[in-house]
Coordinates of C-alpha atoms and ligand atoms in Angstrom, one line a residue:
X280 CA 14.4 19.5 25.7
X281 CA 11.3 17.8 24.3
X282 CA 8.1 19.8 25.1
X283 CA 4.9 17.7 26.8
X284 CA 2.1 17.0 24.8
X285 CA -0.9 19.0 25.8
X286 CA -4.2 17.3 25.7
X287 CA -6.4 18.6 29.0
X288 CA -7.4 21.9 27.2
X289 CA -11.3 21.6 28.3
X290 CA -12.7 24.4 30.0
X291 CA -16.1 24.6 30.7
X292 CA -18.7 26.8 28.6
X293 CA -16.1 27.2 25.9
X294 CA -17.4 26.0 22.4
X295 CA -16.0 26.1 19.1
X296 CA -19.2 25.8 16.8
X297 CA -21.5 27.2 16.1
X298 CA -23.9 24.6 14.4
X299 CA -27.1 26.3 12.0
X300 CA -30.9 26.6 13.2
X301 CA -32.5 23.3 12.4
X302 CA -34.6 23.3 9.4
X303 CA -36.9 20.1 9.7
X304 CA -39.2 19.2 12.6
X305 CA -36.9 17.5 15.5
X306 CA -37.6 14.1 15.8
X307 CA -37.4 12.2 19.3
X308 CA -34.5 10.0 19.5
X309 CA -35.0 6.7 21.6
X310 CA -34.0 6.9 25.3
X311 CA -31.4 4.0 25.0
X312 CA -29.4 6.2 22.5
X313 CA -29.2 9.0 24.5
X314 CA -26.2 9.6 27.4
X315 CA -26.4 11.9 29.7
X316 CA -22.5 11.7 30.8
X317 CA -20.4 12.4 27.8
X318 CA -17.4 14.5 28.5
X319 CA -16.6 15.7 25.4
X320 CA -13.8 18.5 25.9
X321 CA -14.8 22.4 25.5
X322 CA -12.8 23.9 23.4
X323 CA -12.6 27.2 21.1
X324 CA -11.7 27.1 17.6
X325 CA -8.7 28.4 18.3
X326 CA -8.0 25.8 20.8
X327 CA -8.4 22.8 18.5
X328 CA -6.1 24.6 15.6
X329 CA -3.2 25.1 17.5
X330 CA -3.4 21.3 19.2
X331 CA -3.7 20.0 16.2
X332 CA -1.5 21.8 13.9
X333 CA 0.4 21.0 16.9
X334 CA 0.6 17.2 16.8
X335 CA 0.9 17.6 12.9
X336 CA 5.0 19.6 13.3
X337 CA 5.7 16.8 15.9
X338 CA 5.1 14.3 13.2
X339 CA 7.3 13.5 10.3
X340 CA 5.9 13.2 6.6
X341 CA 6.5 12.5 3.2
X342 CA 5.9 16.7 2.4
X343 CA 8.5 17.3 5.3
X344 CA 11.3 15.4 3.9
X345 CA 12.8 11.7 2.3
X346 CA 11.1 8.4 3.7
X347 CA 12.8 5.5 2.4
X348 CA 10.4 2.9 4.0
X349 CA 10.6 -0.3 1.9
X350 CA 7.9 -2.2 0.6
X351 CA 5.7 1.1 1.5
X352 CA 6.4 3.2 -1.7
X353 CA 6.2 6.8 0.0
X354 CA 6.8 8.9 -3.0
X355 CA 5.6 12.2 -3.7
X356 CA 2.0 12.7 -4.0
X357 CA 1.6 15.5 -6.4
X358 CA -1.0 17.9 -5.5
X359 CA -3.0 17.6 -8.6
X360 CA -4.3 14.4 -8.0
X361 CA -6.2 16.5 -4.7
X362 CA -7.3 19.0 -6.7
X363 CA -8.7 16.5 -9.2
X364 CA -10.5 14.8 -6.2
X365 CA -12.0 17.8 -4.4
X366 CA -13.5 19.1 -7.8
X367 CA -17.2 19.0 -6.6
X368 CA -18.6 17.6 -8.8
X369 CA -17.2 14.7 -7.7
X370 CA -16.6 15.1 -4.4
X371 CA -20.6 15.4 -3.7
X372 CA -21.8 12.8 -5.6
X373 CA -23.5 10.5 -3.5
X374 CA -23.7 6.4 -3.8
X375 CA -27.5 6.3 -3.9
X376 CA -27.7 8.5 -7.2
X377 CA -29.5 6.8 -10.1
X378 CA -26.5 5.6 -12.8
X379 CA -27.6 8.1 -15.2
X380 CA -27.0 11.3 -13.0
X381 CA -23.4 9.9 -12.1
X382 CA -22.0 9.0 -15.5
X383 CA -18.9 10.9 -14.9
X384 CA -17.9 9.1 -12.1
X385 CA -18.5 5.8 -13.7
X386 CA -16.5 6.6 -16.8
X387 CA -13.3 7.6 -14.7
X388 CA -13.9 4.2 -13.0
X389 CA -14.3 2.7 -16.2
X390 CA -11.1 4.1 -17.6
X391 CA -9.3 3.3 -14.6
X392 CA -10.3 0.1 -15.0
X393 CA -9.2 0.0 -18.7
X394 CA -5.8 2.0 -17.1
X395 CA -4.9 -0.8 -14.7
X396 CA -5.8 -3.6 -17.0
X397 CA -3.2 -2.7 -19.3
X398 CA -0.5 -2.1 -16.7
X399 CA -0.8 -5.4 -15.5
X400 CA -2.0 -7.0 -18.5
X401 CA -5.1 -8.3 -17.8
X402 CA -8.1 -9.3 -18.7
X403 CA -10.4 -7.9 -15.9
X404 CA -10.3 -5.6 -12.9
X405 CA -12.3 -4.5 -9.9
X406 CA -12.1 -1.5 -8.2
X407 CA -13.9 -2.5 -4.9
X408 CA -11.2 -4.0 -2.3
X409 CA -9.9 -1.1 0.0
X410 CA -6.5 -1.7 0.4
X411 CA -3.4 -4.2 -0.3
X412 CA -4.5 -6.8 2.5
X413 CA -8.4 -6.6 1.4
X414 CA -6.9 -7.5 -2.2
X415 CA -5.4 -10.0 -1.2
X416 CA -8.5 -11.8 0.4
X417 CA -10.6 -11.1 -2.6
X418 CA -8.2 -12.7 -4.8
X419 CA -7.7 -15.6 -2.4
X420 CA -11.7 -15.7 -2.5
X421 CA -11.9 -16.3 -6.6
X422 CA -9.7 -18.6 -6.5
X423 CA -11.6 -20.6 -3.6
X424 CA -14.8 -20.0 -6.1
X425 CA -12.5 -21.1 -9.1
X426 CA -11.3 -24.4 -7.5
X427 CA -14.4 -25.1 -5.9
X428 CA -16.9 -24.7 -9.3
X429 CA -14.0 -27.1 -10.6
X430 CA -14.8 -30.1 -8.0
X431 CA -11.3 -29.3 -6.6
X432 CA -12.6 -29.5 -2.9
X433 CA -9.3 -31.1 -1.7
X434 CA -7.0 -27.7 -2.3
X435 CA -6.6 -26.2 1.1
X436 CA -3.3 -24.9 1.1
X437 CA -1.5 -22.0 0.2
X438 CA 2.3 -21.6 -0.8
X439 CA 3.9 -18.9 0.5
X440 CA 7.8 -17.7 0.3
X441 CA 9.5 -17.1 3.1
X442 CA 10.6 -13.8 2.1
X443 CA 6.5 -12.2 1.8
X444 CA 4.6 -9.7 3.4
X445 CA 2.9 -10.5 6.5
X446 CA -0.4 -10.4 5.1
X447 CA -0.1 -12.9 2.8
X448 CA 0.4 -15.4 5.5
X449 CA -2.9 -13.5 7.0
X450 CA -4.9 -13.6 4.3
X451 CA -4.5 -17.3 3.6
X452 CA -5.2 -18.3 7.0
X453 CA -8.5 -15.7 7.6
X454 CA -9.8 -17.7 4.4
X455 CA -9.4 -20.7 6.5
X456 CA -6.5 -22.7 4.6
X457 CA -3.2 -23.9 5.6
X458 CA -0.1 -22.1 4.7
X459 CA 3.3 -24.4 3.7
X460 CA 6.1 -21.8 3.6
X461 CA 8.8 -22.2 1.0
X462 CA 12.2 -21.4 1.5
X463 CA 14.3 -19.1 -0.8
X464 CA 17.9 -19.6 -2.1
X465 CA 21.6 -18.2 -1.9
X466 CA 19.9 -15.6 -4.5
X467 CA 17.0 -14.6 -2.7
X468 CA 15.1 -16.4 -5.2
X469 CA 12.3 -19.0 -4.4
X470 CA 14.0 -22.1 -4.0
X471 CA 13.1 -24.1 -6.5
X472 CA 13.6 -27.8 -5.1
X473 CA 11.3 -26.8 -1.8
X474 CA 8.8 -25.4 -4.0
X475 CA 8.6 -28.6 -6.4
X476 CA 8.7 -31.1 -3.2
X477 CA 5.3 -28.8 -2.0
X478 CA 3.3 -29.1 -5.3
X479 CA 0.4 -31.5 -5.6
X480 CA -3.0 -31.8 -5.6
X481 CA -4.2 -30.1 -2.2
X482 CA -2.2 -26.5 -3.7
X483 CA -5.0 -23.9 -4.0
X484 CA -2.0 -21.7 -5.2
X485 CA 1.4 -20.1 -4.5
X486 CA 1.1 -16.1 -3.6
X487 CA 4.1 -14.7 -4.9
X488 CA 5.4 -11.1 -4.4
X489 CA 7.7 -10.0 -7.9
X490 CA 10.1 -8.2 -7.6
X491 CA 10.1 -10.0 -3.7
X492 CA 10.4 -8.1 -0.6
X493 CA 14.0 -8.4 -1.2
X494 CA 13.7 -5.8 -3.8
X495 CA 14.8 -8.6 -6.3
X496 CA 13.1 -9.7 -9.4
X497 CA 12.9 -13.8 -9.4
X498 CA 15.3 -15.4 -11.5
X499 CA 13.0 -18.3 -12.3
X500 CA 9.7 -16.8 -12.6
X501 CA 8.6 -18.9 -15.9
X502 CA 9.6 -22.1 -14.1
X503 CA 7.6 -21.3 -10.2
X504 CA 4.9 -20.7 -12.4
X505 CA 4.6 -23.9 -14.4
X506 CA 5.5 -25.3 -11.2
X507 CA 2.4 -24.4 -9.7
X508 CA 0.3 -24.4 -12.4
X509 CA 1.6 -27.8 -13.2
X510 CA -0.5 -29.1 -9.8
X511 CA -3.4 -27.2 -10.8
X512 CA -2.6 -24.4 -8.8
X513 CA -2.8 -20.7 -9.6
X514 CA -0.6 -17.8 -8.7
X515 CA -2.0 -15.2 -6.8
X516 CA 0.7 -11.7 -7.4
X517 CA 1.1 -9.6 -4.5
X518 CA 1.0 -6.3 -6.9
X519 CA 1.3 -3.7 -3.6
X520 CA 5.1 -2.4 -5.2
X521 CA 4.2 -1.7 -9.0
X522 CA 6.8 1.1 -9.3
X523 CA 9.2 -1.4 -11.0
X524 CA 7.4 -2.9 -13.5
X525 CA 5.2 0.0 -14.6
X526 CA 5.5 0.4 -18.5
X527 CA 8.0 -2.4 -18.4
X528 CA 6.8 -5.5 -17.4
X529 CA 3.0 -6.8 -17.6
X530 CA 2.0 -9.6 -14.1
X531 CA -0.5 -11.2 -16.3
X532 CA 1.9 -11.7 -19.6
X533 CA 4.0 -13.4 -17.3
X534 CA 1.2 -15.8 -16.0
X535 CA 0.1 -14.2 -12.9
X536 CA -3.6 -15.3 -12.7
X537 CA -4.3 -12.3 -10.1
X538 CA -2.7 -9.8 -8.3
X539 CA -3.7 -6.8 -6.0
X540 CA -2.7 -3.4 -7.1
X541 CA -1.8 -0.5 -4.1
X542 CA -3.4 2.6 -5.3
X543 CA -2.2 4.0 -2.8
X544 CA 1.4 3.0 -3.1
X545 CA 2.2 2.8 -6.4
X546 CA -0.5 5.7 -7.9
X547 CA -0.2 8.1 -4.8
X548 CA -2.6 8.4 -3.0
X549 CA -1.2 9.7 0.5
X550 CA -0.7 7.6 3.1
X551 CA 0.8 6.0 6.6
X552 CA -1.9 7.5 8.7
X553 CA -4.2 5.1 8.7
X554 CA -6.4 6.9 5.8
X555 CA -8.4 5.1 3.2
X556 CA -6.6 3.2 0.6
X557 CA -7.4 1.2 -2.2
X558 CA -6.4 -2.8 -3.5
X559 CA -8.2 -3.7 -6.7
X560 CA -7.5 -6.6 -8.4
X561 CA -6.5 -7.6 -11.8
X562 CA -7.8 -11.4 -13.2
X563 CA -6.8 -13.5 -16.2
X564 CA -10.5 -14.5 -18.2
X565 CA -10.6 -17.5 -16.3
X566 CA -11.1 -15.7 -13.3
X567 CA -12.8 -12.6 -14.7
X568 CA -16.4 -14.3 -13.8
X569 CA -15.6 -14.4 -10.2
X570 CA -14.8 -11.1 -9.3
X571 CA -16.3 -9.3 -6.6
X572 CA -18.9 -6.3 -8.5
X573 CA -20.5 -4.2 -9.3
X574 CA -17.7 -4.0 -12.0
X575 CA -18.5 -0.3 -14.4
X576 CA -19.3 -1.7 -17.8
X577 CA -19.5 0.3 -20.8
X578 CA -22.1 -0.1 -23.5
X579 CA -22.5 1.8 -27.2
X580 CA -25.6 3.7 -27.2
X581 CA -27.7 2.3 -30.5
X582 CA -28.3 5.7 -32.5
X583 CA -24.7 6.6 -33.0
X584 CA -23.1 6.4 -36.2
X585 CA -20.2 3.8 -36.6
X586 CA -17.5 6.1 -37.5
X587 CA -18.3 8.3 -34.6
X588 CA -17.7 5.1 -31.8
X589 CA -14.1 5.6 -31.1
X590 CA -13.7 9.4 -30.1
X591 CA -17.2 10.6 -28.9
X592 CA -18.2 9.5 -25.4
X593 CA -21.8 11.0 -26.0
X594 CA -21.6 7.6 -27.8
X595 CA -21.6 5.5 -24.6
X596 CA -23.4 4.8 -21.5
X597 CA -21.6 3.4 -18.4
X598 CA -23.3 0.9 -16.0
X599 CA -22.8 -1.6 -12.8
X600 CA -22.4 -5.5 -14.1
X601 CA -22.3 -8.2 -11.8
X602 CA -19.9 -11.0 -12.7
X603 CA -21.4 -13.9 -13.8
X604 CA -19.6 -16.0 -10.7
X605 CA -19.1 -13.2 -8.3
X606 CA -17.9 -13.8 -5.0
X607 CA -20.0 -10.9 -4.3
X608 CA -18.9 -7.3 -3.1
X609 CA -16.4 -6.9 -0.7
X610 CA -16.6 -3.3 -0.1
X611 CA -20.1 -1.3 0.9
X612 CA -21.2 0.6 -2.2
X613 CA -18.3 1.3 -5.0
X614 CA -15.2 1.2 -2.9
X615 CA -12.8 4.4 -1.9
X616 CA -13.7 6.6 -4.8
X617 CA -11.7 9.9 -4.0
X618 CA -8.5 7.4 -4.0
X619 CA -9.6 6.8 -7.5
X620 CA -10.2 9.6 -8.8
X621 CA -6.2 10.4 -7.4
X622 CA -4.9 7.2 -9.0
X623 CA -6.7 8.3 -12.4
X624 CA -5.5 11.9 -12.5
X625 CA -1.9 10.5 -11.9
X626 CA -1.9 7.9 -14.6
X627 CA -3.4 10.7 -17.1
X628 CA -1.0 13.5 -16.5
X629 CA 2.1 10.7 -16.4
X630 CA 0.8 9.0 -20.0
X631 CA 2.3 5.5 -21.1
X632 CA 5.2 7.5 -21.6
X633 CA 5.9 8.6 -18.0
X634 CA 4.8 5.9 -16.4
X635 CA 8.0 3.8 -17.8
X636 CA 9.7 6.5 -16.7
X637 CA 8.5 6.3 -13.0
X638 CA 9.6 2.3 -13.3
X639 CA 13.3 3.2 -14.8
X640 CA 13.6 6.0 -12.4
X641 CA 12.7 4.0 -9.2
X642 CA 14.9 0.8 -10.2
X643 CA 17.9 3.5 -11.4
X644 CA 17.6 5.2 -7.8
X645 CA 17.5 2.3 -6.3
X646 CA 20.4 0.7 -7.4
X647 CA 22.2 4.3 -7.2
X648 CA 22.0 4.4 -3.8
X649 CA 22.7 0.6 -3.0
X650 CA 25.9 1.3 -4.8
X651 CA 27.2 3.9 -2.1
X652 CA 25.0 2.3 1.1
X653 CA 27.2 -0.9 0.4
X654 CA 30.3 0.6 1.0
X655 CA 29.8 0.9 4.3
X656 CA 26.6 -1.9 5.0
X657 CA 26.6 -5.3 3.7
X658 CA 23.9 -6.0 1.3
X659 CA 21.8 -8.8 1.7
X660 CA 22.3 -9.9 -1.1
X661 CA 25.2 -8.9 -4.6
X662 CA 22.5 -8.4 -6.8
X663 CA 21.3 -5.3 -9.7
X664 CA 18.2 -4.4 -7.3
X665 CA 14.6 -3.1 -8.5
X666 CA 12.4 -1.0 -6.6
X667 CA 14.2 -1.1 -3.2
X668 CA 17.0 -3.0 -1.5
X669 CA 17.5 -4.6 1.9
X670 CA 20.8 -4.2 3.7
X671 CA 22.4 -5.2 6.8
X672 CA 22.1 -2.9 9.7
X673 CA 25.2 -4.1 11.4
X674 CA 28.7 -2.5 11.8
X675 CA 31.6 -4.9 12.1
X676 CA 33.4 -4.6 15.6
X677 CA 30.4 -3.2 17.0
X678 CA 27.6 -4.2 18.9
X679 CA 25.5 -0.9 17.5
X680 CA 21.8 -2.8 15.6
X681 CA 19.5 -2.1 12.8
X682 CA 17.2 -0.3 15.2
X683 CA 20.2 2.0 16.4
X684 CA 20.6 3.1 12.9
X685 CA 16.8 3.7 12.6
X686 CA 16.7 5.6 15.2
X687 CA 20.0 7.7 14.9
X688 CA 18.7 8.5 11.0
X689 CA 15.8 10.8 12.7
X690 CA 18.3 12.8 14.1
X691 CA 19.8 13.4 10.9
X692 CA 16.5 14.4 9.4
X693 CA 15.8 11.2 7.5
X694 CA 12.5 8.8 8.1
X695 CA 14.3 5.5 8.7
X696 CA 14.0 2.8 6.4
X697 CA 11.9 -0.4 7.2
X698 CA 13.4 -2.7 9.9
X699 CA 13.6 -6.0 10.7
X700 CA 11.7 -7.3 7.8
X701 CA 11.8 -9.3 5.8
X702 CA 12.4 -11.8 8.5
X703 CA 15.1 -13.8 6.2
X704 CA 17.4 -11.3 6.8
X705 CA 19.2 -10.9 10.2
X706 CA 19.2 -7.1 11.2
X707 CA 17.6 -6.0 7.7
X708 CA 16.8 -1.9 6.6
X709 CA 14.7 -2.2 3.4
X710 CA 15.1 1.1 1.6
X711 CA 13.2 2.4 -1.3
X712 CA 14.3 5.6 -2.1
X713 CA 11.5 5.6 -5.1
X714 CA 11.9 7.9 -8.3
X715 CA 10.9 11.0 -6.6
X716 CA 13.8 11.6 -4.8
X717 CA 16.5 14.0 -6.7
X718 CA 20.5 12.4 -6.7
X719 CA 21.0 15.3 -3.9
X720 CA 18.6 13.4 -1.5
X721 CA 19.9 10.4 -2.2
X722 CA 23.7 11.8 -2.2
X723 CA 23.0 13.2 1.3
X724 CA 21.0 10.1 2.7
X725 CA 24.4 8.2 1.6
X726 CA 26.0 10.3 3.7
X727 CA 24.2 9.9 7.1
X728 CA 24.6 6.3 6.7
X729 CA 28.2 6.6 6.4
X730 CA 28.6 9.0 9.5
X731 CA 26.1 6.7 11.0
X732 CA 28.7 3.6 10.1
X733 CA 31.6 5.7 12.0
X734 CA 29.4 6.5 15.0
X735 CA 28.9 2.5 16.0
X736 CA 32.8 2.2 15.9
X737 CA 33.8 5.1 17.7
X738 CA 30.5 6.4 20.0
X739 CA 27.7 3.4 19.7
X740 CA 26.3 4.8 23.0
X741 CA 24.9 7.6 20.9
X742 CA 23.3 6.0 18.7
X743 CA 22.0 2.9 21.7
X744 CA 19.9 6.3 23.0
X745 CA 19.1 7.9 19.7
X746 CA 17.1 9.9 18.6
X747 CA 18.0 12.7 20.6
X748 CA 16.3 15.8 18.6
X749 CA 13.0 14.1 17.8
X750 CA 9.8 15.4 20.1
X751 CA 9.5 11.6 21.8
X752 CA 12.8 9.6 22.7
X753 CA 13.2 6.3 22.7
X754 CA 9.7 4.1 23.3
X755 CA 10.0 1.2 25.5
X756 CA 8.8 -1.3 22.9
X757 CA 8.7 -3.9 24.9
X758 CA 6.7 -2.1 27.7
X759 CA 4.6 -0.5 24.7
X760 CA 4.1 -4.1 23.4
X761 CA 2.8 -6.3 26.8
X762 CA 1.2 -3.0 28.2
X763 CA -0.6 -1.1 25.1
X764 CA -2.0 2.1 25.9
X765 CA -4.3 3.3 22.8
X766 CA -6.2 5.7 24.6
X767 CA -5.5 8.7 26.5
X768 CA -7.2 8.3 29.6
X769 CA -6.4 11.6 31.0
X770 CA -3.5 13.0 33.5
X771 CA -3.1 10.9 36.6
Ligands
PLP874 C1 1.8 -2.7 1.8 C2 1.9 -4.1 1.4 C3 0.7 -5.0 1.5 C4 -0.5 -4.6 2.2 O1 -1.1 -3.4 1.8 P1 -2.2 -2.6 2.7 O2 -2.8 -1.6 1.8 O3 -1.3 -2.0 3.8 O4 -3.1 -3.6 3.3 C5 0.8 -6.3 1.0 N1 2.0 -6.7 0.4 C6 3.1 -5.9 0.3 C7 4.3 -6.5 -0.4 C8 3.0 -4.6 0.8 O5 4.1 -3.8 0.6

């Protein structure tokens, strides 16, 4: 039986810490800051450790076990990369410092910069934008800037596949233009005909995920981009999935003209809770001058000798530059630095050599396990797969759905995969097993979907009620949906 949660633990007197005599002269604070009712809870120490350690075992996590959540990337987060970040000295610097007490922070930033550049080939990157969706806008913003120091006041719509994230869609609208979906082919490809009828002058651009949602790579890439390009458009990348081009394939070789990166997707950074992020975005040098900044520049101190340039950093000093054309800063001070300094650490300690392998792994387990899902889930569609894979979640004969299987996979120990996006695709599980799962994991995922595949033939009831080990059962969602509840209000 499933255990309640336990949240009235307040008892009055009882305190959990103790805070240190104060050591400047108290200052009065204004009366209409002040409350006299606030019922914080009284708690020991002891009290708030075990509640929350807790609500931590009822929750399930990438450290616990395999979470094949497409389009999320949830691979290991290797524990250097925390280390790295809590080192002090840059975990206390503080964003007010004067740039020349803080010029090791800036060169990591600078070489992160250099780092991400090259991975997507281009010309220009800013670190500011805090995650994939604030990316998104930023980019959406230069190219607003670009169009409009053009004269192009007319461009006011975006093209968007039907197969994309749901931000994309957001992000175009919040910038105030109109989105003209396009429709994808047999292939999963965009579909080439729509997208040619929706080109002309009004385009501000097309935003293009590659390899799509689907976990394909677009047959026609060259072509939709001359396409849009053609009308004067540009092509904003949605870069959130890097895992299967890193190493192998450069966004801004193929004529991207800017693209979001997920630091913490694709580089590591933990997360899923809700815990800071990062989206910076990579430009082509026509849109380098537009870039939200401060940007960290690096400039060669005068007295060194030429031969000494390339290996000693004495040699350099790092500062903030402002883009000529900035759009300004999107983020308050620098942006998430501790996600930086994790993305950093993991690209050093991987090397050119290991990110390819990251890419070749991810696509290769990927396509592994599509190879044994399909045997007993039709694929969306008969294709060599990248990064992830979308199948169907539906069982001939039976009436059993993609939310059934979700749900029945947390009772064989698994996170379920993404459901019900993307949209094209009627009952859909996106899985992305990502390169650091072992062929065991994969082998024994396999193999709850097969039992899973038996179980809507011969008991779908089971899996209609499912989960049946997990702390909470089944939530209403629709209930949960027209009735939201985000704050405990206390027992009844
Ligand atoms: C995750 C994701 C985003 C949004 O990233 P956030 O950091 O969650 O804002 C955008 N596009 C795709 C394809 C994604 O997978």
């Amino acid at each position: 039986m499933t255990e309640p949660l336990i949240y009235e633990l307040s008892a009055s007197g009882r305190c959990g810490a103790l805070l240190p005599a104060v050591g400047v002269p108290p200052s009065e604070i204004p009366a209409q800051f002040l409350r006299q009712e606030l019922p914080l809870p009284q708690v020991s120490e002891n009290d708030v450790v075990r509640h929350f350690v807790r609500l931590s075992q009822k929750n399930y996590a990438i450290d616990i076990g395999f979470y094949p959540l497409g389009s999320c990337t949830m691979k290991y987060n290797p524990k250097v990369n925390d280390v790295a970040a809590a080192l002090p000295g840059l975990l206390w610097t503080h964003p007010y410092q004067p740039v020349y007490t803080v010029q090791g922070n800036l060169r990591l930033m600078w070489y992160l910069q250099e780092f991400l550049q090259e991975i997507g080939g281009f010309a220009a990157v800013s670190l500011q934008p805090a995650a994939g969706a604030h990316g998104e806008f930023t980019g959406i913003q230069m190219m607003r800037a670009y169009h409009l120091q053009r004269g192009d006041h007319q461009r006011k719509v975006v093209l968007i596949p039907d197969s994309a994230h749901g931000t994309n869609p957001a992000t175009s609208a919040m910038s105030g233009y109109e989105v003209l979906e396009v429709g994808s082919d047999e292939r999963g490809n965009v579909d080439l005909a729509d997208l040619r009828a929706k080109c002309d002058d009004r385009v501000v651009g097309l935003m293009l995920t590659n390899p799509n949602t689907l976990g394909l790579f677009e047959e026609h890439l060259l072509e939709v981009l001359d396409l849009v390009h053609g009308c004067g458009g540009l092509v904003y990348g949605d870069g959130a999935n890097m895992n299967a081009l890193l190493g192998i394939a450069q966004p801004g070789a193929m004529g991207f003209d800017v693209l979001h990166y997920n630091l913490h997707k694709t580089f590591s950074t933990p997360h899923g809770g809700g815990g800071p992020g990062s989206g910076p975005v990579g430009c082509s040098a026509a849109l380098a001058p537009y870039l939200p900044g401060p940007i960290v520049r690096r400039e060669l101190l005068g007295e060194c000798p030429e031969e000494e340039h390339e290996h000693d950093e004495d040699c350099y000093y790092y500062d903030w530059h402002m883009p000529e054309c900035s759009i300004g800063r999107v983020k308050t001070f620098y942006g998430h630095f501790g996600v930086m300094v994790r993305a950093y650490t993991y690209i050093r300690m991987l090397g050119a050599a290991g990110l390819r392998q990251v890419g070749e792994t991810a696509v290769l387990n990927a396509n592994y396990l599509q190879q044994k899902i399909k045997e007993h889930f039709a694929l969306s569609h008969e294709r060599i797969c990248m990064h992830e894979f979308v199948c169907v979640g539906r069982v001939e004969g039976s009436d059993v759905r993609a939310l059934d299987i979700s749900k029945r996979l947390i009772d064989y120990g698994f996170h379920p995969p993404t459901n019900y996006f993307p949209l094209i695709v009627p009952e859909a599980l996106m899985i992305e097993p990502t390169e650091t799962e072992s062929q065991e994991m994969l082998d024994a995922f396999a193999e709850a979907m097969a039992r899973i595949a038996e179980e809507s033939r011969t008991q779908p009831e089971l899996l209609h009620e499912a989960p049946h080990t997990a702390p909470m059962r089944r939530l209403d969602e629709v209930r949960a949906a027209r009735d939201l509840v985000l704050r405990w209000e206390g027992e009844e």
